[in-house]
Coordinates of C-alpha atoms and ligand atoms in Angstrom, one line a residue:
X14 CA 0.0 0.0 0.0
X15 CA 1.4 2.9 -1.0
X16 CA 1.1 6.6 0.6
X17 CA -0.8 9.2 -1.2
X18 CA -3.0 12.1 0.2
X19 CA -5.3 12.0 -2.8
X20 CA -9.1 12.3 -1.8
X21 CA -10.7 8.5 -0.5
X22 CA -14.1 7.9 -0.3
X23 CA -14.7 5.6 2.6
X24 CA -18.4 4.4 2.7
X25 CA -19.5 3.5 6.7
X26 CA -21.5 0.6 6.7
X27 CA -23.2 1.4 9.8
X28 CA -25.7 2.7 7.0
X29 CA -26.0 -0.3 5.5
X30 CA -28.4 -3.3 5.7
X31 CA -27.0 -5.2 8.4
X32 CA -28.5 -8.5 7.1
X33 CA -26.5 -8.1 3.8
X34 CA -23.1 -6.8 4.7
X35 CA -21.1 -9.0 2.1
X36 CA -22.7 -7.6 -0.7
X37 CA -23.4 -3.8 0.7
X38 CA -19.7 -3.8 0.6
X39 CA -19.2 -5.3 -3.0
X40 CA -21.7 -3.0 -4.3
X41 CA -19.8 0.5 -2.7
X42 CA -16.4 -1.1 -4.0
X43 CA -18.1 -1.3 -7.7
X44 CA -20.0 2.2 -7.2
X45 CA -16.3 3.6 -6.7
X46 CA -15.7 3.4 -3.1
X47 CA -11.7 3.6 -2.3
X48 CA -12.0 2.2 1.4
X49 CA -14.7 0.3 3.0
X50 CA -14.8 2.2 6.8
X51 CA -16.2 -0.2 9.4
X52 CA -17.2 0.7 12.8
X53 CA -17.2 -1.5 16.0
X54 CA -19.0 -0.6 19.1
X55 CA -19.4 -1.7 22.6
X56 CA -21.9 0.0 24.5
X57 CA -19.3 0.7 27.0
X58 CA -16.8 3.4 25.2
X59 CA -20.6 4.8 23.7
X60 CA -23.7 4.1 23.8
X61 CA -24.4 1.7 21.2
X62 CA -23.3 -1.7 19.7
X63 CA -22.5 -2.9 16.5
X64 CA -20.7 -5.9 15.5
X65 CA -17.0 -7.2 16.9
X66 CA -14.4 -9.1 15.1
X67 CA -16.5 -11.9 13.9
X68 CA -18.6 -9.9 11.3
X69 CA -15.4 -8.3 10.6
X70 CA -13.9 -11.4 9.4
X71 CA -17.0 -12.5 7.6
X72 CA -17.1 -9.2 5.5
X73 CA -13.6 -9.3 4.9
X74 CA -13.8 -11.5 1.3
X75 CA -16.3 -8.8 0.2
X76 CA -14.1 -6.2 0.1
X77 CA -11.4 -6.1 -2.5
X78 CA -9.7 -3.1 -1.2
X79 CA -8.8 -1.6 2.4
X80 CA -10.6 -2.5 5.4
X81 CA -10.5 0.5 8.0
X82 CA -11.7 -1.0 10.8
X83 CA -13.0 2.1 13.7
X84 CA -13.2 0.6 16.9
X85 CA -15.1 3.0 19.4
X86 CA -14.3 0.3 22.0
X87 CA -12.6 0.4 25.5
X88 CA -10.7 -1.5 26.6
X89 CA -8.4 -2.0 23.0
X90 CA -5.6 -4.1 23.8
X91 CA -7.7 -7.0 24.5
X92 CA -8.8 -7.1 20.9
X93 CA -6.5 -5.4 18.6
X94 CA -5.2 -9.4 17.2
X95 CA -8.9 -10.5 17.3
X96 CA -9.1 -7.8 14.9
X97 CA -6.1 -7.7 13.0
X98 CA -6.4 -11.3 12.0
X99 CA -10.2 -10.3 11.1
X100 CA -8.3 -9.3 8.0
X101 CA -8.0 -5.6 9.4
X102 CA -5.6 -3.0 7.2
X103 CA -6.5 -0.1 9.2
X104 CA -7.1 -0.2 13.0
X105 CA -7.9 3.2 14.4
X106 CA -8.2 3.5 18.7
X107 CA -9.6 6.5 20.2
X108 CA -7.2 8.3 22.3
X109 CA -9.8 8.5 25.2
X110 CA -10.0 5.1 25.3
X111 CA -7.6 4.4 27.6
X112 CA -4.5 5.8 29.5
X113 CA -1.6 4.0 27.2
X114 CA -2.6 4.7 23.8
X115 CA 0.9 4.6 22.4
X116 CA 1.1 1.2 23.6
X117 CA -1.9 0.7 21.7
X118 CA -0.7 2.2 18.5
X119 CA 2.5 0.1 19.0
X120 CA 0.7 -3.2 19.3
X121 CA -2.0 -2.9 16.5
X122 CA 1.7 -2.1 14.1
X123 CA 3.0 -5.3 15.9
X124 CA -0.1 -7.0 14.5
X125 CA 0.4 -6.6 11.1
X126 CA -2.1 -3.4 10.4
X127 CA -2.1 0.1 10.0
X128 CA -3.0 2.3 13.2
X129 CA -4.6 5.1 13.5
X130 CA -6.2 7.0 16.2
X131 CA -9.5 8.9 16.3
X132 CA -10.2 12.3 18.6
X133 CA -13.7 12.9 19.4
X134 CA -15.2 16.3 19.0
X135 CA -13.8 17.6 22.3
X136 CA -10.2 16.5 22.5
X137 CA -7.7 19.1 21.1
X138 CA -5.3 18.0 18.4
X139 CA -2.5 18.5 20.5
X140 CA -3.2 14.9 22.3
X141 CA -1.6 13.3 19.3
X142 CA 1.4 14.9 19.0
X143 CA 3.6 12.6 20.5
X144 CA 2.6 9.7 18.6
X145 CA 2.1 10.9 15.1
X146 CA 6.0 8.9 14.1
X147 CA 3.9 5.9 15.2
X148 CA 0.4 6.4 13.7
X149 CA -0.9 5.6 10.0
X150 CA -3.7 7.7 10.1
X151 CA -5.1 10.5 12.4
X152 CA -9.2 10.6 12.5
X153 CA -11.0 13.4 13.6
X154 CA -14.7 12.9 14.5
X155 CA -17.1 15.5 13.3
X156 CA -20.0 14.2 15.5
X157 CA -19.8 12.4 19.5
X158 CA -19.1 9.3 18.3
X159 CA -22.0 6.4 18.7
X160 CA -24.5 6.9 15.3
X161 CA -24.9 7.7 11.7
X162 CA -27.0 10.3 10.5
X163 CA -26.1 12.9 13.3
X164 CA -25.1 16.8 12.1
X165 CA -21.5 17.7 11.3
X166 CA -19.4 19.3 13.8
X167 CA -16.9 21.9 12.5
X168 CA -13.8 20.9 13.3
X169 CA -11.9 22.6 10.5
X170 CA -9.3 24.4 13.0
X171 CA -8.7 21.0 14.2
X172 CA -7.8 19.6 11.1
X173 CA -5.6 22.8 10.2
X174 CA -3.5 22.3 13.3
X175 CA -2.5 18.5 12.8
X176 CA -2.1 19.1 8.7
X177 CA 0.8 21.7 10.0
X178 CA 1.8 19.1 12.8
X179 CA 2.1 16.2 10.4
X180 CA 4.3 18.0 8.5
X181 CA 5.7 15.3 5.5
X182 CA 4.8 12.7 7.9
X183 CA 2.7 9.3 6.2
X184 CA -0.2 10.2 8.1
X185 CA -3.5 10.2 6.6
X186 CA -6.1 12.4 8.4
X187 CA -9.7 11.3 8.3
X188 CA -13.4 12.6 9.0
X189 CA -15.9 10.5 10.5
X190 CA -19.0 12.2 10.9
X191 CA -21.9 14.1 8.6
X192 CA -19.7 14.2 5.9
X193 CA -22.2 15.1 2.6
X194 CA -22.1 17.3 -0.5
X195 CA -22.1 20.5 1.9
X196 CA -19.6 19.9 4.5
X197 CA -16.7 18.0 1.7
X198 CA -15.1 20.3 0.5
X199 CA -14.4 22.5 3.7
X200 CA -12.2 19.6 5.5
X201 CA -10.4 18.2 2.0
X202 CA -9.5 22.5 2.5
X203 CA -8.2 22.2 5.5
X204 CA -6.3 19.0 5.2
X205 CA -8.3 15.9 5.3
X206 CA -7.8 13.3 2.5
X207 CA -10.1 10.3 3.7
X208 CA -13.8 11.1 4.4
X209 CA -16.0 8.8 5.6
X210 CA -19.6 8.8 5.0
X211 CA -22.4 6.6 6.0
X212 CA -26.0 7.9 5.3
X213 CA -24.7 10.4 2.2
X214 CA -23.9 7.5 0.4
X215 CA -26.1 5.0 1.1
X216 CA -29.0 7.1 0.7
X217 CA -31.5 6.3 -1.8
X218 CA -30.0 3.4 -3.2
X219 CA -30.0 -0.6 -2.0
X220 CA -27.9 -4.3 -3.1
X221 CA -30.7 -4.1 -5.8
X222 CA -30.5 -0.8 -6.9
X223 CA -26.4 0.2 -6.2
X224 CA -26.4 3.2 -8.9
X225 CA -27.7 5.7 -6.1
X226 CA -24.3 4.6 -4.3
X227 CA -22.3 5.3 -7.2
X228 CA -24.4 8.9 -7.7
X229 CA -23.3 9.5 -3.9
X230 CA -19.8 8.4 -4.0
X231 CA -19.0 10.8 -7.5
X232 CA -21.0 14.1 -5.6
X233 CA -19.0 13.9 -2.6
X234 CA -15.8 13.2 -4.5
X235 CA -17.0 16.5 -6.9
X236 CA -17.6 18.5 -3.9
X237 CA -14.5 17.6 -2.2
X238 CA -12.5 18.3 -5.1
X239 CA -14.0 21.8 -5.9
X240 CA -16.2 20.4 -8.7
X241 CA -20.0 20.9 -8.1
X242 CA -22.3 18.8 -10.3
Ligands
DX5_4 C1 -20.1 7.5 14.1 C2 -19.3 6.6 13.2 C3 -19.4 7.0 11.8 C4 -20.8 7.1 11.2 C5 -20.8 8.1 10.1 O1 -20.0 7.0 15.4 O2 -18.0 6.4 13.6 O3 -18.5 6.3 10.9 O4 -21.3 5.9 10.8 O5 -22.1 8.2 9.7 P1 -22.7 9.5 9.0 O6 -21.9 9.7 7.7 O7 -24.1 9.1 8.7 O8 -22.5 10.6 9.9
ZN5 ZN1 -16.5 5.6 12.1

C-alpha cells in the first residue's frame, strides 16, 4: 500500500443493511468506493453496539480493497489481534480510550495493520502529538461518536493544526461524521484526505438498486475536489 494524500471515499456501513453486509460492501467497491470504513461498538466506550471481530472477518472477502476498521471500544488491547487477523488493514483506537494509547498504537503495528487514532469532538489535536511517528492515520470525528445520520461538527481548526503538525509525515487524516455534498469540500481545505460517510452514500439506493451509491460516491468526490455537479 502505498502513501498518497489523494481524496478516499470511505463508505461507513453502519448505513448499510445489516442482514446483507457482504454484498453492501461489493456493491460500494463497484459504485467507486476507495476504502470500505467499518465501525465496532461496545456500548461501553458509547452508547451503542454494533458488531465485533467476527462480522469483521466474515465481511472481509467482500471487500477487494482496504478494510479501515474504527473501533469505538474500551478496553483496546484485549482485541487489537482478534481484529487484525479479522483481515483488518486499518485499525484506528480512540485516544480516550484508555490511559496507554501509544502502547496501543505500537501493538495494533505489531499486528500486522495500519494504526490510527481517532479524537472525538472535544479532545484538542494537540493529544496526538507525541505519537504521530507511530500512527498511519489520524481521525477526527465531526460528530460524538456512537450513530450515523447525526449533524457535522466543524472541526476545520482542528484539522488545520495537525495538517501543519504532520508535516511530511505518512499520516492520513480522516473525517468521521456528517460528511455530505455541503460539508466536503471544507475539510479536504483544511487537510483531510479520507472522508468517511455513512447515510450520504447509502442514501436512496440498496444491493438491488447500487447506482444511487455510485451517484453518492461521485458528488462527494465533486464537492470535495471543488467540482460541483
Ligand atoms: C459514528 C461513526 C461514523 C458514522 C458516520 O460514530 O464512527 O462512521 O457511521 O455516519 P454518517 O456519515 O451518517 O454521519
Ligand atoms: Zn467511524
Amino acid at each position: 500500500m502505498t502513501f498518497d494524500r489523494s481524496i478516499k471515499i470511505a463508505p461507513s456501513i453502519l448505513a448499510a443493511d445489516f442482514g446483507n453486509f457482504g454484498a453492501e460492501c461489493a456493491a460500494v467497491e463497484a459504485q467507486g468506493a476507495d476504502w470500505v470504513h467499518v465501525d465496532v461498538m461496545d456500548g461501553h466506550f458509547v452508547p451503542n453496539i454494533s458488531f465485533g471481530p467476527t462480522t469483521c472477518a466474515a465481511i472481509r472477502p467482500h471487500i477487494k480493497g482496504i478494510m479501515d476498521v474504527h473501533l469505538m471500544i474500551s478496553p483496546v488491547d484485549p482485541y487489537i489481534d482478534a481484529f487484525a487477523q479479522a483481515g483488518a488493514d486499518f485499525i484506528t483506537a480512540h485516544v480516550e480510550a484508555g490511559p496507554h494509547i501509544h502502547r496501543t498504537l505500537q501493538a495494533i503495528r505489531g499486528a500486522g495493520a495500519k494504526a490510527g487514532v481517532a479524537l472525538n469532538p472535544g479532545t484538542p489535536a494537540s493529544a496526538v502529538e507525541h505519537l504521530l511517528d507511530i500512527t498511519d492515520l489520524v481521525c477526527v470525528m465531526t460528530v460524538n461518536p456512537g450513530f450515523g445520520g447525526q449533524k457535522f461538527i466543524d472541526m476545520t481548526d482542528k484539522i488545520r493544526t495537525l495538517r501543519a503538525m504532520i508535516g511530511d509525515r505518512p499520516v492520513h487524516i480522516e473525517i468521521d461524521g456528517g460528511v455530505d455534498v455541503n460539508t466536503a469540500s471544507g475539510v479536504v481545505q483544511a487537510g483531510a484526505d479520507v472522508l468517511v460517510a455513512g447515510s450520504a452514500v447509502f442514501r436512496g439506493g440498496s444491493v438491488s438498486n447500487p447506482t444511487p451509491y455510485g451517484d453518492n460516491i461521485r458528488a462527494i468526490r465533486a464537492a470535495a475536489s471543488g467540482v460541483y455537479v
